Amino acid sequence: NAGVTQTPKFQVLKTGQSMTLQCAQDMNHEYMSWYRQDPGMGLRLIHYSVGAGITDQGEVPNGYNVSRSTTEDFPLRLLSAAPSQTSVYFCASSYLAEETQYFGPGTRLLVL
Amino acid sequence: GNSVTQMEGPVTLSEEAFLTINCTYTATGYPSLFWYVQYPGEGLQLLLKATKADDKGSNKGFEATYRKETTSFHLEKGSVQVSDSAVYFCALSRSNKLIFGTGTLLAVQP
């Protein structure tokens, strides 16, 4: 049981490049979410999904896209990276939003 | 709107000292409340939670009580250890969203 996995662990991008952060879980959780962690800001919700085919925006969705074609996977896409997107990104999952969320190890992204 | 306010850090304590990290919240209705902990270089993991007023969550010697009248969920531990050094996040869950405080860094010295 791997829990929540994220790839890559670390990525450097140039401004304007695109990339996809991968997130997968093997716990059959319906709810999945993406957060970014910045110094002094805590974690802020980017997008979330309550089940396959259903996604919604969180607190800071601009510049990010998501889709949920399977229960297991919830990728986060940066269409045109900006330096303001330099951050640590965490994916999380749970049975329901109100229940305990299980976090992945994070992806550290640097946009130059 | 929904928000969480927790005390600024860092908090520096000697081993075996008493710990309190304050957390207050603003929310519509009755959210679930959580404390998550992040050890250096790792993701977050649940420390404890409470789902209704007057519930007490506890784990690894840490405790927090859901106080509706003061909209608070303060984290306490009677005797901290060096291994408790981490960042602690208070959070509430409401309307399919988990909302975090800014985190409090705890450093415990031997």
PDB file of C-alpha atoms in Angstrom:
ATOM      1  CA  ASN A   1       0.000   0.000   0.000  1.00  0.00           C
ATOM      2  CA  ALA A   2       1.958   3.035  -1.275  1.00  0.00           C
ATOM      3  CA  GLY A   3      -0.550   5.667  -0.066  1.00  0.00           C
ATOM      4  CA  VAL A   4      -0.264   8.940  -1.973  1.00  0.00           C
ATOM      5  CA  THR A   5       2.623   9.236  -4.415  1.00  0.00           C
ATOM      6  CA  GLN A   6       3.842  12.321  -6.258  1.00  0.00           C
ATOM      7  CA  THR A   7       6.269  12.767  -9.107  1.00  0.00           C
ATOM      8  CA  PRO A   8       8.630  14.406  -9.692  1.00  0.00           C
ATOM      9  CA  LYS A   9      10.214  15.244  -6.337  1.00  0.00           C
ATOM     10  CA  PHE A  10      11.925  18.318  -7.722  1.00  0.00           C
ATOM     11  CA  GLN A  11      11.612  20.269 -10.979  1.00  0.00           C
ATOM     12  CA  VAL A  12      13.166  23.384 -12.461  1.00  0.00           C
ATOM     13  CA  LEU A  13      11.233  25.170 -15.220  1.00  0.00           C
ATOM     14  CA  LYS A  14      11.786  28.250 -17.287  1.00  0.00           C
ATOM     15  CA  THR A  15       9.095  30.927 -17.464  1.00  0.00           C
ATOM     16  CA  GLY A  16       6.483  29.964 -20.050  1.00  0.00           C
ATOM     17  CA  GLN A  17       7.166  26.224 -20.001  1.00  0.00           C
ATOM     18  CA  SER A  18       4.398  23.778 -19.228  1.00  0.00           C
ATOM     19  CA  MET A  19       4.469  20.665 -17.087  1.00  0.00           C
ATOM     20  CA  THR A  20       2.269  18.185 -15.265  1.00  0.00           C
ATOM     21  CA  LEU A  21       2.684  17.211 -11.629  1.00  0.00           C
ATOM     22  CA  GLN A  22       1.534  13.663 -11.088  1.00  0.00           C
ATOM     23  CA  CYS A  23      -0.429  12.400  -8.100  1.00  0.00           C
ATOM     24  CA  ALA A  24      -1.734   8.900  -7.499  1.00  0.00           C
ATOM     25  CA  GLN A  25      -3.344   7.104  -4.569  1.00  0.00           C
ATOM     26  CA  ASP A  26      -4.104   3.434  -3.997  1.00  0.00           C
ATOM     27  CA  MET A  27      -6.575   3.773  -1.126  1.00  0.00           C
ATOM     28  CA  ASN A  28      -9.718   4.069  -3.292  1.00  0.00           C
ATOM     29  CA  HIS A  29     -10.333   7.564  -1.959  1.00  0.00           C
ATOM     30  CA  GLU A  30     -13.006   9.635  -3.664  1.00  0.00           C
ATOM     31  CA  TYR A  31     -11.690  13.030  -2.559  1.00  0.00           C
ATOM     32  CA  MET A  32      -8.366  14.366  -3.878  1.00  0.00           C
ATOM     33  CA  SER A  33      -6.851  17.814  -3.687  1.00  0.00           C
ATOM     34  CA  TRP A  34      -3.832  19.927  -4.549  1.00  0.00           C
ATOM     35  CA  TYR A  35      -2.201  22.504  -2.264  1.00  0.00           C
ATOM     36  CA  ARG A  36       0.716  24.838  -2.551  1.00  0.00           C
ATOM     37  CA  GLN A  37       2.892  25.673   0.432  1.00  0.00           C
ATOM     38  CA  ASP A  38       4.662  29.013   0.600  1.00  0.00           C
ATOM     39  CA  PRO A  39       6.615  30.504   3.535  1.00  0.00           C
ATOM     40  CA  GLY A  40       4.326  32.339   5.943  1.00  0.00           C
ATOM     41  CA  MET A  41       1.199  31.359   3.978  1.00  0.00           C
ATOM     42  CA  GLY A  42       0.458  27.878   5.211  1.00  0.00           C
ATOM     43  CA  LEU A  43      -1.096  25.553   2.644  1.00  0.00           C
ATOM     44  CA  ARG A  44      -3.546  26.957   0.137  1.00  0.00           C
ATOM     45  CA  LEU A  45      -6.005  24.845  -1.830  1.00  0.00           C
ATOM     46  CA  ILE A  46      -5.567  25.009  -5.611  1.00  0.00           C
ATOM     47  CA  HIS A  47      -8.136  22.510  -6.958  1.00  0.00           C
ATOM     48  CA  TYR A  48     -10.034  19.562  -5.601  1.00  0.00           C
ATOM     49  CA  SER A  49     -12.110  16.625  -6.805  1.00  0.00           C
ATOM     50  CA  VAL A  50     -14.923  14.749  -5.052  1.00  0.00           C
ATOM     51  CA  GLY A  51     -14.809  11.852  -7.516  1.00  0.00           C
ATOM     52  CA  ALA A  52     -13.835  10.804 -11.025  1.00  0.00           C
ATOM     53  CA  GLY A  53     -15.042  13.349 -13.573  1.00  0.00           C
ATOM     54  CA  ILE A  54     -15.744  16.054 -10.957  1.00  0.00           C
ATOM     55  CA  THR A  55     -13.351  18.883 -10.159  1.00  0.00           C
ATOM     56  CA  ASP A  56     -13.694  22.326  -8.625  1.00  0.00           C
ATOM     57  CA  GLN A  57     -11.592  25.355  -7.827  1.00  0.00           C
ATOM     58  CA  GLY A  58     -10.008  26.090  -4.498  1.00  0.00           C
ATOM     59  CA  GLU A  59      -8.547  29.279  -3.122  1.00  0.00           C
ATOM     60  CA  VAL A  60      -5.763  29.863  -5.692  1.00  0.00           C
ATOM     61  CA  PRO A  61      -6.730  28.150  -9.001  1.00  0.00           C
ATOM     62  CA  ASN A  62      -5.360  30.640 -11.529  1.00  0.00           C
ATOM     63  CA  GLY A  63      -2.614  29.241 -13.753  1.00  0.00           C
ATOM     64  CA  TYR A  64      -3.437  25.612 -12.943  1.00  0.00           C
ATOM     65  CA  ASN A  65      -5.653  22.994 -14.582  1.00  0.00           C
ATOM     66  CA  VAL A  66      -6.789  19.608 -13.314  1.00  0.00           C
ATOM     67  CA  SER A  67      -8.775  16.636 -14.530  1.00  0.00           C
ATOM     68  CA  ARG A  68      -9.873  13.412 -12.855  1.00  0.00           C
ATOM     69  CA  SER A  69     -10.416  10.599 -15.311  1.00  0.00           C
ATOM     70  CA  THR A  70      -9.843   7.807 -12.772  1.00  0.00           C
ATOM     71  CA  THR A  71     -10.300   7.432  -9.018  1.00  0.00           C
ATOM     72  CA  GLU A  72      -6.565   6.858  -8.577  1.00  0.00           C
ATOM     73  CA  ASP A  73      -4.996   9.776 -10.454  1.00  0.00           C
ATOM     74  CA  PHE A  74      -5.289  13.555 -10.129  1.00  0.00           C
ATOM     75  CA  PRO A  75      -2.648  15.397 -12.200  1.00  0.00           C
ATOM     76  CA  LEU A  76      -2.014  19.126 -11.881  1.00  0.00           C
ATOM     77  CA  ARG A  77      -1.071  21.004 -15.043  1.00  0.00           C
ATOM     78  CA  LEU A  78       0.823  24.272 -15.277  1.00  0.00           C
ATOM     79  CA  LEU A  79       0.095  25.633 -18.764  1.00  0.00           C
ATOM     80  CA  SER A  80       2.627  28.495 -18.783  1.00  0.00           C
ATOM     81  CA  ALA A  81       4.835  28.573 -15.709  1.00  0.00           C
ATOM     82  CA  ALA A  82       5.529  31.860 -13.935  1.00  0.00           C
ATOM     83  CA  PRO A  83       8.059  32.663 -11.165  1.00  0.00           C
ATOM     84  CA  SER A  84       5.096  33.208  -8.806  1.00  0.00           C
ATOM     85  CA  GLN A  85       4.382  29.483  -9.102  1.00  0.00           C
ATOM     86  CA  THR A  86       7.661  28.610  -7.407  1.00  0.00           C
ATOM     87  CA  SER A  87       6.456  26.621  -4.417  1.00  0.00           C
ATOM     88  CA  VAL A  88       6.128  23.210  -2.838  1.00  0.00           C
ATOM     89  CA  TYR A  89       3.078  21.326  -4.091  1.00  0.00           C
ATOM     90  CA  PHE A  90       1.258  18.700  -2.075  1.00  0.00           C
ATOM     91  CA  CYS A  91      -1.398  16.282  -3.208  1.00  0.00           C
ATOM     92  CA  ALA A  92      -3.794  14.751  -0.665  1.00  0.00           C
ATOM     93  CA  SER A  93      -6.650  12.251  -0.633  1.00  0.00           C
ATOM     94  CA  SER A  94      -9.405  11.088   1.701  1.00  0.00           C
ATOM     95  CA  TYR A  95     -12.693   9.192   1.616  1.00  0.00           C
ATOM     96  CA  LEU A  96     -14.615  12.414   2.181  1.00  0.00           C
ATOM     97  CA  ALA A  97     -13.469  16.033   2.375  1.00  0.00           C
ATOM     98  CA  GLU A  98     -14.391  16.236   6.072  1.00  0.00           C
ATOM     99  CA  GLU A  99     -12.271  13.214   6.976  1.00  0.00           C
ATOM    100  CA  THR A 100      -8.545  12.812   7.549  1.00  0.00           C
ATOM    101  CA  GLN A 101      -6.540  13.703   4.468  1.00  0.00           C
ATOM    102  CA  TYR A 102      -3.429  11.732   3.552  1.00  0.00           C
ATOM    103  CA  PHE A 103      -0.648  13.770   2.010  1.00  0.00           C
ATOM    104  CA  GLY A 104       1.994  12.876  -0.529  1.00  0.00           C
ATOM    105  CA  PRO A 105       5.667  13.769   0.009  1.00  0.00           C
ATOM    106  CA  GLY A 106       5.464  16.905  -2.142  1.00  0.00           C
ATOM    107  CA  THR A 107       6.984  18.307  -5.340  1.00  0.00           C
ATOM    108  CA  ARG A 108       9.375  21.217  -5.068  1.00  0.00           C
ATOM    109  CA  LEU A 109       9.035  23.465  -8.136  1.00  0.00           C
ATOM    110  CA  LEU A 110      11.372  26.278  -9.092  1.00  0.00           C
ATOM    111  CA  VAL A 111      10.396  28.575 -11.977  1.00  0.00           C
ATOM    112  CA  LEU A 112      13.185  30.740 -13.314  1.00  0.00           C
TER     113      LEU A 112
ATOM    114  CA  GLY B   1     -15.778  33.349   5.049  1.00  0.00           C
ATOM    115  CA  ASN B   2     -13.972  30.410   6.628  1.00  0.00           C
ATOM    116  CA  SER B   3     -10.512  31.019   8.079  1.00  0.00           C
ATOM    117  CA  VAL B   4      -8.018  29.787  10.654  1.00  0.00           C
ATOM    118  CA  THR B   5      -5.694  31.919  12.760  1.00  0.00           C
ATOM    119  CA  GLN B   6      -2.852  30.354  14.698  1.00  0.00           C
ATOM    120  CA  MET B   7      -0.069  31.830  16.776  1.00  0.00           C
ATOM    121  CA  GLU B   8       3.057  32.940  15.016  1.00  0.00           C
ATOM    122  CA  GLY B   9       6.262  31.088  15.603  1.00  0.00           C
ATOM    123  CA  PRO B  10       8.835  30.042  16.079  1.00  0.00           C
ATOM    124  CA  VAL B  11       8.166  28.595  19.492  1.00  0.00           C
ATOM    125  CA  THR B  12      11.351  27.498  21.237  1.00  0.00           C
ATOM    126  CA  LEU B  13      11.088  25.273  24.311  1.00  0.00           C
ATOM    127  CA  SER B  14      13.350  23.151  26.441  1.00  0.00           C
ATOM    128  CA  GLU B  15      12.718  19.423  26.629  1.00  0.00           C
ATOM    129  CA  GLU B  16       9.938  18.493  29.111  1.00  0.00           C
ATOM    130  CA  ALA B  17       8.373  21.978  28.956  1.00  0.00           C
ATOM    131  CA  PHE B  18       4.610  22.513  28.548  1.00  0.00           C
ATOM    132  CA  LEU B  19       3.408  23.401  25.065  1.00  0.00           C
ATOM    133  CA  THR B  20       0.429  25.465  23.957  1.00  0.00           C
ATOM    134  CA  ILE B  21      -0.157  26.542  20.370  1.00  0.00           C
ATOM    135  CA  ASN B  22      -3.236  28.719  20.003  1.00  0.00           C
ATOM    136  CA  CYS B  23      -5.714  28.272  17.157  1.00  0.00           C
ATOM    137  CA  THR B  24      -8.974  30.106  16.537  1.00  0.00           C
ATOM    138  CA  TYR B  25     -11.324  29.771  13.609  1.00  0.00           C
ATOM    139  CA  THR B  26     -14.104  31.526  11.743  1.00  0.00           C
ATOM    140  CA  ALA B  27     -16.603  29.327   9.971  1.00  0.00           C
ATOM    141  CA  THR B  28     -20.212  28.969   8.973  1.00  0.00           C
ATOM    142  CA  GLY B  29     -21.929  26.020  10.579  1.00  0.00           C
ATOM    143  CA  TYR B  30     -19.958  23.363  12.436  1.00  0.00           C
ATOM    144  CA  PRO B  31     -16.685  22.444  10.773  1.00  0.00           C
ATOM    145  CA  SER B  32     -14.423  19.536  11.630  1.00  0.00           C
ATOM    146  CA  LEU B  33     -11.139  20.712  13.168  1.00  0.00           C
ATOM    147  CA  PHE B  34      -7.688  19.219  12.711  1.00  0.00           C
ATOM    148  CA  TRP B  35      -4.078  19.535  13.761  1.00  0.00           C
ATOM    149  CA  TYR B  36      -1.552  18.355  11.191  1.00  0.00           C
ATOM    150  CA  VAL B  37       2.198  18.072  11.742  1.00  0.00           C
ATOM    151  CA  GLN B  38       4.993  18.410   9.192  1.00  0.00           C
ATOM    152  CA  TYR B  39       8.419  17.042  10.054  1.00  0.00           C
ATOM    153  CA  PRO B  40      11.413  18.440   8.147  1.00  0.00           C
ATOM    154  CA  GLY B  41      11.424  17.420   4.481  1.00  0.00           C
ATOM    155  CA  GLU B  42       8.151  15.507   4.698  1.00  0.00           C
ATOM    156  CA  GLY B  43       4.500  15.916   3.829  1.00  0.00           C
ATOM    157  CA  LEU B  44       1.809  16.625   6.393  1.00  0.00           C
ATOM    158  CA  GLN B  45       0.311  13.958   8.594  1.00  0.00           C
ATOM    159  CA  LEU B  46      -2.689  14.056  10.855  1.00  0.00           C
ATOM    160  CA  LEU B  47      -1.917  14.597  14.532  1.00  0.00           C
ATOM    161  CA  LEU B  48      -5.471  14.742  15.914  1.00  0.00           C
ATOM    162  CA  LYS B  49      -8.978  15.854  15.051  1.00  0.00           C
ATOM    163  CA  ALA B  50     -12.379  16.704  16.518  1.00  0.00           C
ATOM    164  CA  THR B  51     -15.671  16.691  14.681  1.00  0.00           C
ATOM    165  CA  LYS B  52     -18.102  18.380  17.077  1.00  0.00           C
ATOM    166  CA  ALA B  53     -18.241  20.818  19.961  1.00  0.00           C
ATOM    167  CA  ASP B  54     -16.583  19.680  23.223  1.00  0.00           C
ATOM    168  CA  ASP B  55     -14.861  16.756  21.489  1.00  0.00           C
ATOM    169  CA  LYS B  56     -11.271  16.245  22.608  1.00  0.00           C
ATOM    170  CA  GLY B  57      -8.790  14.898  20.106  1.00  0.00           C
ATOM    171  CA  SER B  58      -5.616  13.274  21.410  1.00  0.00           C
ATOM    172  CA  ASN B  59      -2.567  11.479  20.026  1.00  0.00           C
ATOM    173  CA  LYS B  60       1.074  10.974  21.081  1.00  0.00           C
ATOM    174  CA  GLY B  61       0.512  13.051  24.246  1.00  0.00           C
ATOM    175  CA  PHE B  62      -0.971  15.995  22.331  1.00  0.00           C
ATOM    176  CA  GLU B  63      -4.516  17.161  23.054  1.00  0.00           C
ATOM    177  CA  ALA B  64      -6.944  19.751  21.692  1.00  0.00           C
ATOM    178  CA  THR B  65     -10.566  20.468  22.623  1.00  0.00           C
ATOM    179  CA  TYR B  66     -13.174  21.833  20.189  1.00  0.00           C
ATOM    180  CA  ARG B  67     -14.531  24.938  21.922  1.00  0.00           C
ATOM    181  CA  LYS B  68     -17.519  26.325  20.064  1.00  0.00           C
ATOM    182  CA  GLU B  69     -18.121  29.205  22.484  1.00  0.00           C
ATOM    183  CA  THR B  70     -14.614  30.593  21.942  1.00  0.00           C
ATOM    184  CA  THR B  71     -14.179  29.180  18.383  1.00  0.00           C
ATOM    185  CA  SER B  72     -10.860  27.707  19.430  1.00  0.00           C
ATOM    186  CA  PHE B  73      -8.907  24.461  19.092  1.00  0.00           C
ATOM    187  CA  HIS B  74      -5.679  25.030  21.026  1.00  0.00           C
ATOM    188  CA  LEU B  75      -2.984  22.348  20.898  1.00  0.00           C
ATOM    189  CA  GLU B  76      -1.347  21.281  24.180  1.00  0.00           C
ATOM    190  CA  LYS B  77       1.257  18.812  25.359  1.00  0.00           C
ATOM    191  CA  GLY B  78       2.409  18.386  28.918  1.00  0.00           C
ATOM    192  CA  SER B  79       6.046  17.506  28.249  1.00  0.00           C
ATOM    193  CA  VAL B  80       7.640  18.058  24.849  1.00  0.00           C
ATOM    194  CA  GLN B  81      10.537  16.060  23.441  1.00  0.00           C
ATOM    195  CA  VAL B  82      13.213  16.967  20.913  1.00  0.00           C
ATOM    196  CA  SER B  83      11.455  14.641  18.463  1.00  0.00           C
ATOM    197  CA  ASP B  84       8.373  16.929  18.571  1.00  0.00           C
ATOM    198  CA  SER B  85      10.286  19.622  16.671  1.00  0.00           C
ATOM    199  CA  ALA B  86       8.194  20.256  13.550  1.00  0.00           C
ATOM    200  CA  VAL B  87       5.714  22.669  11.992  1.00  0.00           C
ATOM    201  CA  TYR B  88       2.156  22.370  13.332  1.00  0.00           C
ATOM    202  CA  PHE B  89      -0.863  23.384  11.271  1.00  0.00           C
ATOM    203  CA  CYS B  90      -4.386  23.982  12.530  1.00  0.00           C
ATOM    204  CA  ALA B  91      -7.086  23.393   9.908  1.00  0.00           C
ATOM    205  CA  LEU B  92     -10.837  23.292   9.449  1.00  0.00           C
ATOM    206  CA  SER B  93     -12.891  21.349   6.950  1.00  0.00           C
ATOM    207  CA  ARG B  94     -16.008  22.890   5.488  1.00  0.00           C
ATOM    208  CA  SER B  95     -17.829  22.679   2.131  1.00  0.00           C
ATOM    209  CA  ASN B  96     -15.377  20.183   0.624  1.00  0.00           C
ATOM    210  CA  LYS B  97     -12.393  22.377   1.479  1.00  0.00           C
ATOM    211  CA  LEU B  98      -9.611  22.042   4.040  1.00  0.00           C
ATOM    212  CA  ILE B  99      -8.457  25.484   5.183  1.00  0.00           C
ATOM    213  CA  PHE B 100      -5.132  25.809   6.975  1.00  0.00           C
ATOM    214  CA  GLY B 101      -3.593  28.278   9.337  1.00  0.00           C
ATOM    215  CA  THR B 102      -0.130  29.599   8.504  1.00  0.00           C
ATOM    216  CA  GLY B 103       1.669  27.027  10.648  1.00  0.00           C
ATOM    217  CA  THR B 104       3.740  27.285  13.823  1.00  0.00           C
ATOM    218  CA  LEU B 105       7.333  26.113  13.937  1.00  0.00           C
ATOM    219  CA  LEU B 106       8.203  24.355  17.193  1.00  0.00           C
ATOM    220  CA  ALA B 107      11.852  23.876  18.124  1.00  0.00           C
ATOM    221  CA  VAL B 108      12.590  21.778  21.221  1.00  0.00           C
ATOM    222  CA  GLN B 109      16.076  22.009  22.665  1.00  0.00           C
ATOM    223  CA  PRO B 110      17.683  19.257  24.762  1.00  0.00           C
TER     224      PRO B 110
END
